[in-house]
PDB file of C-alpha atoms in Angstrom:
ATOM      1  CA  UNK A   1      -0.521  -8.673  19.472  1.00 75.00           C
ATOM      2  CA  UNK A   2      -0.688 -11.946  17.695  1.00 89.00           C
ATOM      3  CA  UNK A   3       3.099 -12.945  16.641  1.00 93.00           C
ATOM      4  CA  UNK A   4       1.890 -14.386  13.328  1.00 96.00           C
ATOM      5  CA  UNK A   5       0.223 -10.799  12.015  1.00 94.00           C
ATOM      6  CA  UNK A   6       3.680  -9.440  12.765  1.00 92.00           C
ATOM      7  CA  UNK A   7       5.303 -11.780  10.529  1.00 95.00           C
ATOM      8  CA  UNK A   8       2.705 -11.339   8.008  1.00 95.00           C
ATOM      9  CA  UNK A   9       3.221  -7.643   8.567  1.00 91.00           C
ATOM     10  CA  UNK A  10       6.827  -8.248   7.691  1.00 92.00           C
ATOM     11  CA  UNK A  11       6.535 -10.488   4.893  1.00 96.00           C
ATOM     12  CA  UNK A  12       3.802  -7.780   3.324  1.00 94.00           C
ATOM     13  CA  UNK A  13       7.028  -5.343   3.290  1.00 91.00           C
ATOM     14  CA  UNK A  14       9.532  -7.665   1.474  1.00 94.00           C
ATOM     15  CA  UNK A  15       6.751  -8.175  -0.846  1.00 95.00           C
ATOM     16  CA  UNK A  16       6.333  -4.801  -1.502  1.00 93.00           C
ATOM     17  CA  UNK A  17       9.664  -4.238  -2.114  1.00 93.00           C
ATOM     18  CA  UNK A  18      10.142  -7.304  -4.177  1.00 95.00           C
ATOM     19  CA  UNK A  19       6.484  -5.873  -6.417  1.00 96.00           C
ATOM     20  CA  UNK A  20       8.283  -2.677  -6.728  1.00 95.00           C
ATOM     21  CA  UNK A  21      11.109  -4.490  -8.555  1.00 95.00           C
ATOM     22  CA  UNK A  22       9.061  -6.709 -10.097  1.00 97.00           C
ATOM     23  CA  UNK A  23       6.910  -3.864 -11.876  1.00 96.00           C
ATOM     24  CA  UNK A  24       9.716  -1.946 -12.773  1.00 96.00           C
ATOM     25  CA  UNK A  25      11.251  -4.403 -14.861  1.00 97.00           C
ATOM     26  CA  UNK A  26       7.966  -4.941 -16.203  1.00 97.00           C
ATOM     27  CA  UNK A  27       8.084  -1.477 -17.338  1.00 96.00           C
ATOM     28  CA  UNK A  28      11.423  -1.695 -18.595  1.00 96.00           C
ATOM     29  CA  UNK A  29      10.417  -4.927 -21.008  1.00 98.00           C
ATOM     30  CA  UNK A  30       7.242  -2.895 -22.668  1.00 97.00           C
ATOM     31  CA  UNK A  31       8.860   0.548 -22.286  1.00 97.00           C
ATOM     32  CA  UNK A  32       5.656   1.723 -20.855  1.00 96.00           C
ATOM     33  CA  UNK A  33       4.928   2.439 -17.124  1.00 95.00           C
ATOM     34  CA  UNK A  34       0.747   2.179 -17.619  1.00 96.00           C
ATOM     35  CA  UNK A  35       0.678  -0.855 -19.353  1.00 97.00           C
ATOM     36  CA  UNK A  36       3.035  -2.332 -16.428  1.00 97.00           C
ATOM     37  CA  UNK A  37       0.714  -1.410 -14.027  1.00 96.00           C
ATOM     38  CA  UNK A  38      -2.209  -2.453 -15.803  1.00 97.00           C
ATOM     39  CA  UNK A  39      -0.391  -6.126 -16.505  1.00 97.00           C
ATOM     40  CA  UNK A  40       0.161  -6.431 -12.798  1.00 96.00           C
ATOM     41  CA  UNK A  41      -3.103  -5.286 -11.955  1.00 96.00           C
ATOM     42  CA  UNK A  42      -4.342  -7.913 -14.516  1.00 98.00           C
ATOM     43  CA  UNK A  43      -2.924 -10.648 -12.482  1.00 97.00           C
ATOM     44  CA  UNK A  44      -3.865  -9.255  -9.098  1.00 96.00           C
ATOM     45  CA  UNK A  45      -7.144  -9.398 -10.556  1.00 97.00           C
ATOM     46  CA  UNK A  46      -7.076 -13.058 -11.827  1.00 98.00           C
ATOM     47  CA  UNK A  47      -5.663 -14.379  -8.342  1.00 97.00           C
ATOM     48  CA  UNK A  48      -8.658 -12.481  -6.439  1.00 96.00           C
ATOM     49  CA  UNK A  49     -11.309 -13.972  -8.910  1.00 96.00           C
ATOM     50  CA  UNK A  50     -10.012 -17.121  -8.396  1.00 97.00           C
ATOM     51  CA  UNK A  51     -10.060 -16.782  -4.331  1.00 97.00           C
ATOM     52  CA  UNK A  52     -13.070 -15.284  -4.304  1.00 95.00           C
ATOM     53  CA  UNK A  53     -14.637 -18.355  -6.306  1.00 94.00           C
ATOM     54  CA  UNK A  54     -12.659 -21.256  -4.128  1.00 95.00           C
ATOM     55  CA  UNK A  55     -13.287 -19.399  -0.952  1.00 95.00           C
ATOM     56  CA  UNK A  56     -16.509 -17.327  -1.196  1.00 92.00           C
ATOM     57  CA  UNK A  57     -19.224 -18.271   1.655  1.00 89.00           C
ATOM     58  CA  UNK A  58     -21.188 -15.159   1.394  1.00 89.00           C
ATOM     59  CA  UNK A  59     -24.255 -14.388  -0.938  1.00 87.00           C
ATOM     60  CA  UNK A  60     -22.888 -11.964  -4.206  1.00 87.00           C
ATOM     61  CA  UNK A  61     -23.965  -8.847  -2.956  1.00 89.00           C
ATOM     62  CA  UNK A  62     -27.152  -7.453  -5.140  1.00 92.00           C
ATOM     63  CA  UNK A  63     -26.987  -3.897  -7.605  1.00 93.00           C
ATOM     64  CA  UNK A  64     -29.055  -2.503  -4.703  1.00 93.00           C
ATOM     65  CA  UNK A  65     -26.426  -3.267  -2.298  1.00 93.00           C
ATOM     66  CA  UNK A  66     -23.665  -1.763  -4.229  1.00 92.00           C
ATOM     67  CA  UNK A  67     -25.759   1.529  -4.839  1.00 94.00           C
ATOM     68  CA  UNK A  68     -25.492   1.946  -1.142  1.00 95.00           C
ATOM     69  CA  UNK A  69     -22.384   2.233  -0.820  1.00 95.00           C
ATOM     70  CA  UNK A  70     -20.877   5.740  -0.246  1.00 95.00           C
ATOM     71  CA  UNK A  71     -18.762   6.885  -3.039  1.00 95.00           C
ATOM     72  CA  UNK A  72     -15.340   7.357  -1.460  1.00 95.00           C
ATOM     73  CA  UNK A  73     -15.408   3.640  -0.444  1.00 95.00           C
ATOM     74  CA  UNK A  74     -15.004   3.118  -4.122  1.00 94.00           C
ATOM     75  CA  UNK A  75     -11.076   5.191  -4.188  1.00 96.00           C
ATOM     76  CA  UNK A  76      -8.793   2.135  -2.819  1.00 95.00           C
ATOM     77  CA  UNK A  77      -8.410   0.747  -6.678  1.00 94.00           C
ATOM     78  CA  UNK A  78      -7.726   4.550  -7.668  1.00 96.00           C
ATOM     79  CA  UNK A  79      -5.322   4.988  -4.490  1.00 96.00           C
ATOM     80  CA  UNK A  80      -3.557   1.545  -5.680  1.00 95.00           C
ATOM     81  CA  UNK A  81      -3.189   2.387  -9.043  1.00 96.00           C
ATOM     82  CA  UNK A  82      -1.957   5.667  -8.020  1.00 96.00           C
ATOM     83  CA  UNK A  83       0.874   3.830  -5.992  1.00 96.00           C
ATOM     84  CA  UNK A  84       2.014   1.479  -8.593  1.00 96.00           C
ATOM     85  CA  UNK A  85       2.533   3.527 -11.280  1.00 96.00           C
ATOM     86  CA  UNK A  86       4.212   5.851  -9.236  1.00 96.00           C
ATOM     87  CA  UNK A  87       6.432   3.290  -7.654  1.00 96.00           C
ATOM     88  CA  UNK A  88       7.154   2.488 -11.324  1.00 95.00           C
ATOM     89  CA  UNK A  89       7.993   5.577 -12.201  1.00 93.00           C
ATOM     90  CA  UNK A  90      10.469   5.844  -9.617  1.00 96.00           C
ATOM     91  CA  UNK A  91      11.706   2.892  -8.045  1.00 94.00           C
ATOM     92  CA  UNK A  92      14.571   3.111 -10.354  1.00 93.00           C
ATOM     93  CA  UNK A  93      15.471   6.859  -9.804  1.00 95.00           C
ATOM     94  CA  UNK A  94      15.083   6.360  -6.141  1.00 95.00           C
ATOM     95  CA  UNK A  95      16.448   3.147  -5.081  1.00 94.00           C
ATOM     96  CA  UNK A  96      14.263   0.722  -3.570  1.00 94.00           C
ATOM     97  CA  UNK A  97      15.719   1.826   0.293  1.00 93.00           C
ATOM     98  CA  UNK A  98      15.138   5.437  -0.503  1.00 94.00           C
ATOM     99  CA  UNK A  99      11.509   4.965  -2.293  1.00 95.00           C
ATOM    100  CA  UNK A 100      10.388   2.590   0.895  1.00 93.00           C
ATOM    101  CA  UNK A 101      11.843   4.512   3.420  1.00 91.00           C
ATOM    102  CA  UNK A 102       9.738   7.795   1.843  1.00 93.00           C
ATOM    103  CA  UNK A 103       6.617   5.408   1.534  1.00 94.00           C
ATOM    104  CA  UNK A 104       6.740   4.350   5.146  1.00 91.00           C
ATOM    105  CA  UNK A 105       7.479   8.043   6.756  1.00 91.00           C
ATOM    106  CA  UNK A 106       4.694   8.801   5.093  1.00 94.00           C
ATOM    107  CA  UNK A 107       2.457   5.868   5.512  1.00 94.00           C
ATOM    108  CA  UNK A 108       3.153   6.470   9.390  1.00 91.00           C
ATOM    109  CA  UNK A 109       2.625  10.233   9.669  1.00 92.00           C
ATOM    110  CA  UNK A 110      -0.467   9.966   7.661  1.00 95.00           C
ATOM    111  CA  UNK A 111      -1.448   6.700   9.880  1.00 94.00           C
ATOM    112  CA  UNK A 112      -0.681   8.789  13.137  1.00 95.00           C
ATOM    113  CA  UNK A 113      -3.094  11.537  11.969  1.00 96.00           C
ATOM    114  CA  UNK A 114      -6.005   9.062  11.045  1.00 96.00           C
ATOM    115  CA  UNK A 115      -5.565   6.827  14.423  1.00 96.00           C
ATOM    116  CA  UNK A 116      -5.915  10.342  16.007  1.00 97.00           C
ATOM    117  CA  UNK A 117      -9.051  11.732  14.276  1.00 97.00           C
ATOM    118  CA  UNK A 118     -10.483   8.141  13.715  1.00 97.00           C
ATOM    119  CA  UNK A 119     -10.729   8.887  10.414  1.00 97.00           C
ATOM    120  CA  UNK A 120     -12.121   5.860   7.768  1.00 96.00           C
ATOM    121  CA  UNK A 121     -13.393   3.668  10.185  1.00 93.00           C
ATOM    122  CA  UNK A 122     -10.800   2.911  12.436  1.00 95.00           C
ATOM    123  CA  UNK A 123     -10.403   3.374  16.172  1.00 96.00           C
ATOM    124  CA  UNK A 124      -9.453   6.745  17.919  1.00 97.00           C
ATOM    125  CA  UNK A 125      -5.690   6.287  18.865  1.00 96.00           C
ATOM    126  CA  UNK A 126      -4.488   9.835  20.154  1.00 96.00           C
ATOM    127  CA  UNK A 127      -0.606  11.031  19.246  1.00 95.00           C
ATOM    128  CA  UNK A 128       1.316  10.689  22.390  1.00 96.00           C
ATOM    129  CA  UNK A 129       4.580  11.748  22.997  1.00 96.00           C
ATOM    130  CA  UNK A 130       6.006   8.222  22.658  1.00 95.00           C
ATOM    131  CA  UNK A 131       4.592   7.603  18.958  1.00 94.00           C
ATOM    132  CA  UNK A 132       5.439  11.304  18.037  1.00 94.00           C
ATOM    133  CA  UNK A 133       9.240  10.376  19.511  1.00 95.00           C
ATOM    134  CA  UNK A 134       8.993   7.332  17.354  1.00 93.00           C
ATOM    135  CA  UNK A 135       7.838   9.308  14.342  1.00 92.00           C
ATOM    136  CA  UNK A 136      11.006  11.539  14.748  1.00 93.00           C
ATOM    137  CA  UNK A 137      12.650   9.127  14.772  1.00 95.00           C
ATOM    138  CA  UNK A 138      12.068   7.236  11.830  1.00 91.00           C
ATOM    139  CA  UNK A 139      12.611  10.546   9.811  1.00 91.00           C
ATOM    140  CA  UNK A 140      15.583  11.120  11.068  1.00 94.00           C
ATOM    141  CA  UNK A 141      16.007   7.353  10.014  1.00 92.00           C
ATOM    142  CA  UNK A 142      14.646   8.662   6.489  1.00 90.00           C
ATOM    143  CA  UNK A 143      17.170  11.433   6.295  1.00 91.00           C
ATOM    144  CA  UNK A 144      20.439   9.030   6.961  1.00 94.00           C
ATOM    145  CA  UNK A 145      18.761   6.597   4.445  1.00 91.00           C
ATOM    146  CA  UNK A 146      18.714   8.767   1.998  1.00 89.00           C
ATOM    147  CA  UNK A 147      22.095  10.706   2.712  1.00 90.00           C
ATOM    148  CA  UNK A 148      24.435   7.880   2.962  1.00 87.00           C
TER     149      UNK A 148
END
């Protein structure tokens, strides 16, 4: 594995944590969780229209093209928005170490059962004993985190 998509990896997660903050303060200011989200959302949005113009190589894809693709392909924005207004919601009920530590057993046990299946695209990975060890593991590394 390439050392630098680790670190990237890594700095994705102290970003996360630092957006969950970040939003919930947000929320604090207006004294409304959607119109956080939809601020930070806002300038997601200008950032990416701005890469996409400095950076774009590619054609702009046609009406056609976009009628082709399947509908579910079309749920990442809904998952997204899903996750930061919960994560706004609850960040400060939770704790940041509690709320992440949740968010990753999940992410993993829900990332062990996709790699498995192959599900959205991605390679078949089976669940071995080592990465179901590993997934005990980390919830038992859940439960201390959130009883202590």
């Amino acid at each position: 594995m390439n050392w630098i998509f680790l670190f990237i990896a890594f700095l994705l997660g102290v970003a996360n944590t630092a957006q969950s903050g970040i939003n919930s303060q947000l929320r604090v200011s207006l004294n409304n969780p959607i119109l956080a989200a939809i601020l930070s959302f806002m300038s997601g949005l200008i950032v990416l229209i701005g890469a996409y113009a400095l950076f774009n190589q590619s054609a702009i894809p046609t009406l056609d093209s976009f009628r082709q693709i399947t509908w579910w392909k079309f749920t990442g924005g809904l998952l997204g928005a899903f996750y930061v207004v919960s994560v706004i919601f609850i960040v400060q009920d939770l704790g940041p170490a509690n709320m992440l530590c949740l968010i990753v057993a999940g992410q993993l046990i829900s990332a062990l059962i996709i790699d498995h299946y192959g599900w959205l695209g991605f390679s078949v990975h089976a669940i071995n004993l080592p990465r179901v060890l590993g997934s005990v593991l980390l919830i038992l590394g859940v439960y201390l985190i959130l009883k202590y």
